[in-house]
Amino acid sequence: MDTEECCKALMVKALYSYKRINNDELTFKKGDIITVSQKGNLDGWWEGILNGEKGWFPSNYVKEITSQQNQYKSIVLKDLVDSEKFYVEELENLISNYLQPLKKTRILTEDQYKQLTSNIKEIVELHQHLLDLVEAELKKHGKQQRLGRLFLQWAPKIQKAHQFYCSLHPRAVCILDIFRRSMPWYPSINNHVEQAFQTTR
């Protein structure tokens, strides 16, 4: 087995940024993930590939990504996806089993119903869209995944939606309290609204 074949699956993470001096060297930034194509005969220099570019770089600027680290990353991402799925399912359950039936009873005015439901549907759509994008990224090869960038892009949208929901929560509680005697399923819907509030905070 030659050196290049041996190192085909080796991936390293940049500890420091490096700007190439010679044309056959590789430029990278701190945190970049590089695929090692071969460990050269020159002491301390490896050849790697980053974003389709191949070049040599000092091996003391990187650290190997171990299988244990990859396994831990997989566990964390699985927990994240499972949590998002559960969260979306809970909110969808609140909407379909409680809020929509409540609207049909006409116990609340249109304005009261809007204050109670706030922007829950928007929150569900945002999280479902994010979940779809995360799952699409996870299907890609490890070095092609851009999960960090994805979360940074979506964080402001989700934060804004959650802040709006939380700002109207006190009004929702007041409405539920006023009409509690008219709602046979008050305990259930109240618990679901509280759970939604705690999760979106």
Short mmCIF file of C-alpha atoms in Angstrom, two decimals:
data_model
loop_
_atom_site.label_atom_id
_atom_site.label_comp_id
_atom_site.label_asym_id
_atom_site.label_seq_id
_atom_site.Cartn_x
_atom_site.Cartn_y
_atom_site.Cartn_z
CA MET A 1 0.00 0.00 0.00
CA ASP A 2 1.57 3.32 -1.02
CA THR A 3 1.63 6.47 1.09
CA GLU A 4 -1.20 8.18 -0.77
CA GLU A 5 -3.53 5.18 -0.41
CA CYS A 6 -2.69 4.91 3.27
CA CYS A 7 -3.60 8.52 3.95
CA LYS A 8 -6.69 8.67 1.75
CA ALA A 9 -9.13 8.63 4.68
CA LEU A 10 -7.05 10.83 7.00
CA MET A 11 -8.61 14.18 7.81
CA VAL A 12 -7.02 16.97 9.82
CA LYS A 13 -8.23 20.22 11.34
CA ALA A 14 -6.18 23.41 11.02
CA LEU A 15 -4.92 24.73 14.35
CA TYR A 16 -3.60 27.91 12.74
CA SER A 17 -4.04 29.75 9.48
CA TYR A 18 -1.39 29.26 6.81
CA LYS A 19 -0.72 31.27 3.66
CA ARG A 20 1.29 29.54 1.00
CA ILE A 21 4.76 30.80 0.12
CA ASN A 22 5.35 28.56 -2.90
CA ASN A 23 2.89 27.68 -5.65
CA ASP A 24 2.77 24.01 -4.65
CA GLU A 25 1.64 24.82 -1.09
CA LEU A 26 -1.88 24.93 0.37
CA THR A 27 -3.47 28.03 1.90
CA PHE A 28 -6.00 27.50 4.68
CA LYS A 29 -7.63 29.17 7.66
CA LYS A 30 -7.83 28.09 11.28
CA GLY A 31 -10.60 25.52 11.69
CA ASP A 32 -10.56 24.30 8.07
CA ILE A 33 -10.88 20.54 7.56
CA ILE A 34 -8.22 19.20 5.17
CA THR A 35 -8.11 15.76 3.56
CA VAL A 36 -4.54 14.43 3.61
CA SER A 37 -3.58 12.90 0.27
CA GLN A 38 -0.05 11.90 1.26
CA LYS A 39 2.59 12.33 3.92
CA GLY A 40 5.65 13.40 2.03
CA ASN A 41 9.25 12.38 2.48
CA LEU A 42 10.07 15.94 3.42
CA ASP A 43 10.11 16.12 7.21
CA GLY A 44 7.02 17.83 8.61
CA TRP A 45 5.24 18.45 5.29
CA TRP A 46 2.04 16.77 4.15
CA GLU A 47 0.01 17.10 0.97
CA GLY A 48 -3.69 17.80 1.33
CA ILE A 49 -6.86 18.84 -0.46
CA LEU A 50 -9.14 21.71 0.54
CA ASN A 51 -12.05 23.02 -1.56
CA GLY A 52 -10.69 21.23 -4.62
CA GLU A 53 -7.20 22.72 -4.21
CA LYS A 54 -4.22 20.42 -3.60
CA GLY A 55 -0.96 21.50 -2.00
CA TRP A 56 1.69 20.94 0.65
CA PHE A 57 1.42 22.30 4.19
CA PRO A 58 3.33 22.07 7.51
CA SER A 59 1.94 19.16 9.53
CA ASN A 60 2.48 20.98 12.84
CA TYR A 61 -0.25 23.44 11.79
CA VAL A 62 -2.93 20.75 11.99
CA LYS A 63 -4.20 17.94 14.19
CA GLU A 64 -5.71 14.65 13.12
CA ILE A 65 -9.44 14.12 13.52
CA THR A 66 -9.75 10.80 15.28
CA SER A 67 -12.53 8.28 14.80
CA GLN A 68 -13.59 8.99 18.39
CA GLN A 69 -14.11 12.66 17.54
CA ASN A 70 -16.12 11.72 14.47
CA GLN A 71 -18.22 9.34 16.53
CA TYR A 72 -18.89 12.03 19.14
CA LYS A 73 -19.86 14.48 16.40
CA SER A 74 -22.29 11.93 14.96
CA ILE A 75 -23.91 11.43 18.37
CA VAL A 76 -24.31 15.18 18.91
CA LEU A 77 -25.83 15.70 15.46
CA LYS A 78 -28.22 12.78 15.93
CA ASP A 79 -29.39 14.24 19.24
CA LEU A 80 -29.85 17.61 17.56
CA VAL A 81 -31.96 16.15 14.74
CA ASP A 82 -34.03 14.05 17.15
CA SER A 83 -34.67 17.10 19.37
CA GLU A 84 -35.75 19.21 16.40
CA LYS A 85 -38.11 16.49 15.19
CA PHE A 86 -39.67 16.14 18.64
CA TYR A 87 -40.04 19.93 18.98
CA VAL A 88 -41.75 20.27 15.59
CA GLU A 89 -44.06 17.33 16.35
CA GLU A 90 -45.06 18.86 19.71
CA LEU A 91 -45.97 22.19 18.15
CA GLU A 92 -47.84 20.51 15.30
CA ASN A 93 -49.77 18.52 17.90
CA LEU A 94 -50.64 21.72 19.76
CA ILE A 95 -51.93 23.30 16.55
CA SER A 96 -53.90 20.36 15.14
CA ASN A 97 -55.32 18.89 18.37
CA TYR A 98 -55.98 22.02 20.42
CA LEU A 99 -55.68 25.37 18.65
CA GLN A 100 -57.58 24.51 15.47
CA PRO A 101 -60.49 22.82 17.35
CA LEU A 102 -60.56 25.80 19.72
CA LYS A 103 -60.98 28.16 16.77
CA LYS A 104 -64.02 26.20 15.55
CA THR A 105 -65.79 26.62 18.91
CA ARG A 106 -65.77 30.42 18.44
CA ILE A 107 -65.26 30.85 22.17
CA LEU A 108 -62.61 33.44 21.36
CA THR A 109 -62.85 36.44 19.09
CA GLU A 110 -60.60 36.51 16.03
CA ASP A 111 -58.27 38.96 17.77
CA GLN A 112 -58.08 36.86 20.94
CA TYR A 113 -57.34 33.75 18.92
CA LYS A 114 -54.51 35.53 17.07
CA GLN A 115 -53.01 36.66 20.38
CA LEU A 116 -53.25 33.14 21.75
CA THR A 117 -51.70 31.41 18.75
CA SER A 118 -49.22 34.21 18.06
CA ASN A 119 -46.72 33.09 15.38
CA ILE A 120 -46.57 29.40 16.28
CA LYS A 121 -47.12 28.36 12.66
CA GLU A 122 -44.19 30.49 11.55
CA ILE A 123 -41.98 28.88 14.21
CA VAL A 124 -42.99 25.40 13.08
CA GLU A 125 -42.24 26.24 9.44
CA LEU A 126 -38.83 27.71 10.32
CA HIS A 127 -37.78 24.71 12.38
CA GLN A 128 -39.09 22.23 9.82
CA HIS A 129 -37.18 24.00 7.05
CA LEU A 130 -34.01 24.06 9.15
CA LEU A 131 -34.46 20.38 9.97
CA ASP A 132 -34.81 19.53 6.27
CA LEU A 133 -31.63 21.46 5.46
CA VAL A 134 -29.68 19.81 8.30
CA GLU A 135 -30.73 16.34 7.17
CA ALA A 136 -29.71 17.22 3.61
CA GLU A 137 -26.27 18.33 4.84
CA LEU A 138 -25.81 15.13 6.84
CA LYS A 139 -26.23 13.10 3.66
CA LYS A 140 -23.11 14.75 2.25
CA HIS A 141 -19.56 13.53 2.81
CA GLY A 142 -18.10 14.79 6.08
CA LYS A 143 -15.73 17.34 4.54
CA GLN A 144 -18.53 18.76 2.37
CA GLN A 145 -20.90 19.41 5.28
CA ARG A 146 -21.46 23.07 6.14
CA LEU A 147 -23.59 22.76 9.27
CA GLY A 148 -21.96 25.62 11.14
CA ARG A 149 -22.62 28.07 8.33
CA LEU A 150 -26.19 26.77 8.06
CA PHE A 151 -26.93 27.43 11.74
CA LEU A 152 -25.37 30.88 11.58
CA GLN A 153 -27.58 31.78 8.60
CA TRP A 154 -30.77 30.62 10.30
CA ALA A 155 -30.08 31.77 13.86
CA PRO A 156 -31.27 35.40 13.36
CA LYS A 157 -34.57 34.30 11.74
CA ILE A 158 -35.36 31.76 14.44
CA GLN A 159 -34.32 34.10 17.25
CA LYS A 160 -36.59 36.86 15.91
CA ALA A 161 -39.57 34.50 15.63
CA HIS A 162 -39.05 33.14 19.16
CA GLN A 163 -38.67 36.60 20.67
CA PHE A 164 -41.95 37.68 19.10
CA TYR A 165 -43.72 34.60 20.44
CA CYS A 166 -42.36 35.14 23.95
CA SER A 167 -43.36 38.82 23.91
CA LEU A 168 -47.02 37.83 23.45
CA HIS A 169 -46.99 34.95 25.92
CA PRO A 170 -48.37 36.97 28.89
CA ARG A 171 -51.42 37.92 26.79
CA ALA A 172 -51.97 34.29 25.83
CA VAL A 173 -51.91 33.27 29.50
CA CYS A 174 -54.47 35.97 30.36
CA ILE A 175 -56.80 34.84 27.57
CA LEU A 176 -56.59 31.22 28.70
CA ASP A 177 -57.27 32.24 32.28
CA ILE A 178 -60.34 34.31 31.34
CA PHE A 179 -61.94 31.54 29.30
CA ARG A 180 -60.77 28.57 31.34
CA ARG A 181 -64.32 27.68 32.40
CA SER A 182 -65.53 27.71 28.80
CA MET A 183 -62.80 25.35 27.63
CA PRO A 184 -63.37 21.70 28.57
CA TRP A 185 -59.80 20.88 27.56
CA TYR A 186 -58.27 23.89 29.35
CA PRO A 187 -55.70 21.89 31.42
CA SER A 188 -54.33 20.20 28.30
CA ILE A 189 -54.10 23.29 26.11
CA ASN A 190 -52.64 25.33 28.97
CA ASN A 191 -49.92 22.72 29.51
CA HIS A 192 -49.11 22.64 25.80
CA VAL A 193 -48.91 26.43 25.56
CA GLU A 194 -46.63 26.54 28.60
CA GLN A 195 -44.41 23.82 27.14
CA ALA A 196 -44.20 25.68 23.85
CA PHE A 197 -43.26 28.86 25.70
CA GLN A 198 -40.54 27.14 27.75
CA THR A 199 -39.06 25.57 24.62
CA THR A 200 -39.05 28.76 22.56
CA ARG A 201 -37.45 30.89 25.26
#
